[in-house]
Amino acid sequence: MARLVVEGQDLIVRLSCWEKVAARRRDVHVPLSAVHQVAIEPDWWRALRGVEGRGTWIPDVLSLGTRPHPRGEDFAAVRAHRPAVCVELRRPSPYARLAVTDPDPEAAAHAVRTAAGI
């Protein structure tokens, strides 16, 4: 299962091997300075914006990969029926939002908030 990890000045979406294949990419790295807001979305489907892009989308099961929309592109590693941590980003991040179903969403959100100073 994907995890949000803070390492140095980076926020990393650490993907398992099968998630890397499904998302068609390696782990996602964004600078902590780009973190604008962190929230836990209890309704997993509300964490998803836009349409499925590069990656894998299985309706009512999971969304792994990019999701383009009019305001940019999000990266999602979301499993159905579980809460998702939503990290709103600003430049210089290549993504507008990270949406991740972390095994411990409260701890992950707290760690990101603390590291980003928000």
PDB file of C-alpha atoms in Angstrom:
ATOM      1  CA  MET A   1       0.000   0.000   0.000  1.00  0.00           C
ATOM      2  CA  ALA A   2       1.243   3.511  -0.819  1.00  0.00           C
ATOM      3  CA  ARG A   3       2.642   5.617   2.008  1.00  0.00           C
ATOM      4  CA  LEU A   4       3.406   9.293   2.500  1.00  0.00           C
ATOM      5  CA  VAL A   5       6.967   9.686   3.790  1.00  0.00           C
ATOM      6  CA  VAL A   6       8.958  12.797   4.694  1.00  0.00           C
ATOM      7  CA  GLU A   7      12.680  12.548   3.897  1.00  0.00           C
ATOM      8  CA  GLY A   8      14.793  15.662   4.317  1.00  0.00           C
ATOM      9  CA  GLN A   9      13.133  18.449   2.338  1.00  0.00           C
ATOM     10  CA  ASP A  10      11.007  16.076   0.227  1.00  0.00           C
ATOM     11  CA  LEU A  11       7.566  14.575   0.559  1.00  0.00           C
ATOM     12  CA  ILE A  12       7.546  11.153  -1.073  1.00  0.00           C
ATOM     13  CA  VAL A  13       4.665   8.939  -2.123  1.00  0.00           C
ATOM     14  CA  ARG A  14       6.317   5.565  -1.613  1.00  0.00           C
ATOM     15  CA  LEU A  15       4.693   2.967  -3.863  1.00  0.00           C
ATOM     16  CA  SER A  16       4.889  -0.819  -3.583  1.00  0.00           C
ATOM     17  CA  CYS A  17       6.315  -2.738  -6.542  1.00  0.00           C
ATOM     18  CA  TRP A  18       2.900  -3.608  -7.999  1.00  0.00           C
ATOM     19  CA  GLU A  19       1.707  -0.017  -7.509  1.00  0.00           C
ATOM     20  CA  LYS A  20       4.705   1.257  -9.476  1.00  0.00           C
ATOM     21  CA  VAL A  21       3.724  -1.014 -12.346  1.00  0.00           C
ATOM     22  CA  ALA A  22       0.049  -0.015 -12.170  1.00  0.00           C
ATOM     23  CA  ALA A  23       0.866   3.712 -11.898  1.00  0.00           C
ATOM     24  CA  ARG A  24       3.521   3.404 -14.624  1.00  0.00           C
ATOM     25  CA  ARG A  25       6.032   5.390 -12.606  1.00  0.00           C
ATOM     26  CA  ARG A  26       8.377   5.267  -9.652  1.00  0.00           C
ATOM     27  CA  ASP A  27       7.878   6.938  -6.279  1.00  0.00           C
ATOM     28  CA  VAL A  28       6.607  10.525  -6.437  1.00  0.00           C
ATOM     29  CA  HIS A  29       8.875  13.218  -4.949  1.00  0.00           C
ATOM     30  CA  VAL A  30       7.728  16.796  -4.282  1.00  0.00           C
ATOM     31  CA  PRO A  31       9.447  19.512  -2.232  1.00  0.00           C
ATOM     32  CA  LEU A  32       7.992  20.151   1.225  1.00  0.00           C
ATOM     33  CA  SER A  33       8.060  23.855   0.390  1.00  0.00           C
ATOM     34  CA  ALA A  34       5.270  23.166  -2.135  1.00  0.00           C
ATOM     35  CA  VAL A  35       2.871  21.807   0.513  1.00  0.00           C
ATOM     36  CA  HIS A  36      -0.002  24.244   0.986  1.00  0.00           C
ATOM     37  CA  GLN A  37      -2.646  22.258   2.868  1.00  0.00           C
ATOM     38  CA  VAL A  38      -3.159  18.741   4.228  1.00  0.00           C
ATOM     39  CA  ALA A  39      -6.540  17.131   4.909  1.00  0.00           C
ATOM     40  CA  ILE A  40      -8.007  13.685   5.412  1.00  0.00           C
ATOM     41  CA  GLU A  41     -10.911  12.944   3.080  1.00  0.00           C
ATOM     42  CA  PRO A  42     -13.100  10.198   4.590  1.00  0.00           C
ATOM     43  CA  ASP A  43     -14.925   9.637   1.287  1.00  0.00           C
ATOM     44  CA  TRP A  44     -12.217   8.210  -0.974  1.00  0.00           C
ATOM     45  CA  TRP A  45     -13.969   9.177  -4.222  1.00  0.00           C
ATOM     46  CA  ARG A  46     -14.047  12.864  -3.215  1.00  0.00           C
ATOM     47  CA  ALA A  47     -10.244  12.855  -3.156  1.00  0.00           C
ATOM     48  CA  LEU A  48     -10.219  12.197  -6.910  1.00  0.00           C
ATOM     49  CA  ARG A  49     -10.443  15.112  -9.339  1.00  0.00           C
ATOM     50  CA  GLY A  50     -10.329  15.139 -13.114  1.00  0.00           C
ATOM     51  CA  VAL A  51     -10.244  12.085 -15.328  1.00  0.00           C
ATOM     52  CA  GLU A  52      -8.017   9.049 -15.326  1.00  0.00           C
ATOM     53  CA  GLY A  53      -4.715   9.743 -17.042  1.00  0.00           C
ATOM     54  CA  ARG A  54      -1.564   7.658 -17.115  1.00  0.00           C
ATOM     55  CA  GLY A  55      -1.873   4.716 -14.749  1.00  0.00           C
ATOM     56  CA  THR A  56      -4.604   2.303 -13.718  1.00  0.00           C
ATOM     57  CA  TRP A  57      -8.222   2.980 -12.803  1.00  0.00           C
ATOM     58  CA  ILE A  58     -10.501   0.163 -11.703  1.00  0.00           C
ATOM     59  CA  PRO A  59     -13.967   1.549 -10.879  1.00  0.00           C
ATOM     60  CA  ASP A  60     -14.912   1.170  -7.217  1.00  0.00           C
ATOM     61  CA  VAL A  61     -11.539  -0.494  -6.485  1.00  0.00           C
ATOM     62  CA  LEU A  62      -8.574   1.861  -6.989  1.00  0.00           C
ATOM     63  CA  SER A  63      -6.987   4.773  -8.820  1.00  0.00           C
ATOM     64  CA  LEU A  64      -3.224   4.734  -9.318  1.00  0.00           C
ATOM     65  CA  GLY A  65      -1.563   7.360 -11.473  1.00  0.00           C
ATOM     66  CA  THR A  66      -2.105  10.841 -12.815  1.00  0.00           C
ATOM     67  CA  ARG A  67      -5.454  12.598 -13.101  1.00  0.00           C
ATOM     68  CA  PRO A  68      -5.481  15.683 -15.347  1.00  0.00           C
ATOM     69  CA  HIS A  69      -8.076  18.396 -14.758  1.00  0.00           C
ATOM     70  CA  PRO A  70      -8.548  22.064 -15.765  1.00  0.00           C
ATOM     71  CA  ARG A  71      -6.344  23.387 -12.925  1.00  0.00           C
ATOM     72  CA  GLY A  72      -3.431  20.996 -13.470  1.00  0.00           C
ATOM     73  CA  GLU A  73      -2.693  17.377 -12.721  1.00  0.00           C
ATOM     74  CA  ASP A  74      -3.067  15.314  -9.544  1.00  0.00           C
ATOM     75  CA  PHE A  75      -1.335  12.119  -8.536  1.00  0.00           C
ATOM     76  CA  ALA A  76      -3.569   9.538  -6.884  1.00  0.00           C
ATOM     77  CA  ALA A  77      -2.766   6.307  -5.079  1.00  0.00           C
ATOM     78  CA  VAL A  78      -6.236   5.698  -3.700  1.00  0.00           C
ATOM     79  CA  ARG A  79      -8.038   2.511  -2.754  1.00  0.00           C
ATOM     80  CA  ALA A  80     -11.807   2.433  -2.524  1.00  0.00           C
ATOM     81  CA  HIS A  81     -13.696   2.579   0.763  1.00  0.00           C
ATOM     82  CA  ARG A  82     -10.752   3.946   2.767  1.00  0.00           C
ATOM     83  CA  PRO A  83      -9.933   7.524   3.768  1.00  0.00           C
ATOM     84  CA  ALA A  84      -7.355   9.392   1.697  1.00  0.00           C
ATOM     85  CA  VAL A  85      -4.794  11.979   2.724  1.00  0.00           C
ATOM     86  CA  CYS A  86      -5.064  14.940   0.341  1.00  0.00           C
ATOM     87  CA  VAL A  87      -2.015  17.178   0.083  1.00  0.00           C
ATOM     88  CA  GLU A  88      -2.656  20.420  -1.806  1.00  0.00           C
ATOM     89  CA  LEU A  89       0.473  21.653  -3.555  1.00  0.00           C
ATOM     90  CA  ARG A  90       1.750  24.807  -5.208  1.00  0.00           C
ATOM     91  CA  ARG A  91       4.695  25.412  -7.493  1.00  0.00           C
ATOM     92  CA  PRO A  92       7.394  24.116  -7.930  1.00  0.00           C
ATOM     93  CA  SER A  93       5.505  20.836  -7.609  1.00  0.00           C
ATOM     94  CA  PRO A  94       4.524  19.160 -10.880  1.00  0.00           C
ATOM     95  CA  TYR A  95       1.198  18.171  -9.255  1.00  0.00           C
ATOM     96  CA  ALA A  96      -1.678  20.207  -7.849  1.00  0.00           C
ATOM     97  CA  ARG A  97      -2.676  17.497  -5.343  1.00  0.00           C
ATOM     98  CA  LEU A  98      -1.458  14.202  -3.979  1.00  0.00           C
ATOM     99  CA  ALA A  99      -4.257  11.865  -2.875  1.00  0.00           C
ATOM    100  CA  VAL A 100      -2.987   8.808  -1.016  1.00  0.00           C
ATOM    101  CA  THR A 101      -4.691   6.027   0.921  1.00  0.00           C
ATOM    102  CA  ASP A 102      -2.017   5.690   3.598  1.00  0.00           C
ATOM    103  CA  PRO A 103      -2.385   2.820   6.122  1.00  0.00           C
ATOM    104  CA  ASP A 104      -2.364   5.395   8.955  1.00  0.00           C
ATOM    105  CA  PRO A 105      -3.884   8.586   7.498  1.00  0.00           C
ATOM    106  CA  GLU A 106      -3.888  10.563  10.769  1.00  0.00           C
ATOM    107  CA  ALA A 107      -0.189   9.928  11.444  1.00  0.00           C
ATOM    108  CA  ALA A 108       0.757  10.630   7.822  1.00  0.00           C
ATOM    109  CA  ALA A 109      -1.191  13.911   7.751  1.00  0.00           C
ATOM    110  CA  HIS A 110       0.351  14.985  11.064  1.00  0.00           C
ATOM    111  CA  ALA A 111       3.880  14.165   9.870  1.00  0.00           C
ATOM    112  CA  VAL A 112       3.428  16.161   6.654  1.00  0.00           C
ATOM    113  CA  ARG A 113       1.909  19.152   8.483  1.00  0.00           C
ATOM    114  CA  THR A 114       4.729  19.158  11.024  1.00  0.00           C
ATOM    115  CA  ALA A 115       7.489  18.848   8.432  1.00  0.00           C
ATOM    116  CA  ALA A 116       5.931  21.540   6.203  1.00  0.00           C
ATOM    117  CA  GLY A 117       5.312  23.854   9.160  1.00  0.00           C
ATOM    118  CA  ILE A 118       1.583  24.282   8.543  1.00  0.00           C
TER     119      ILE A 118
END
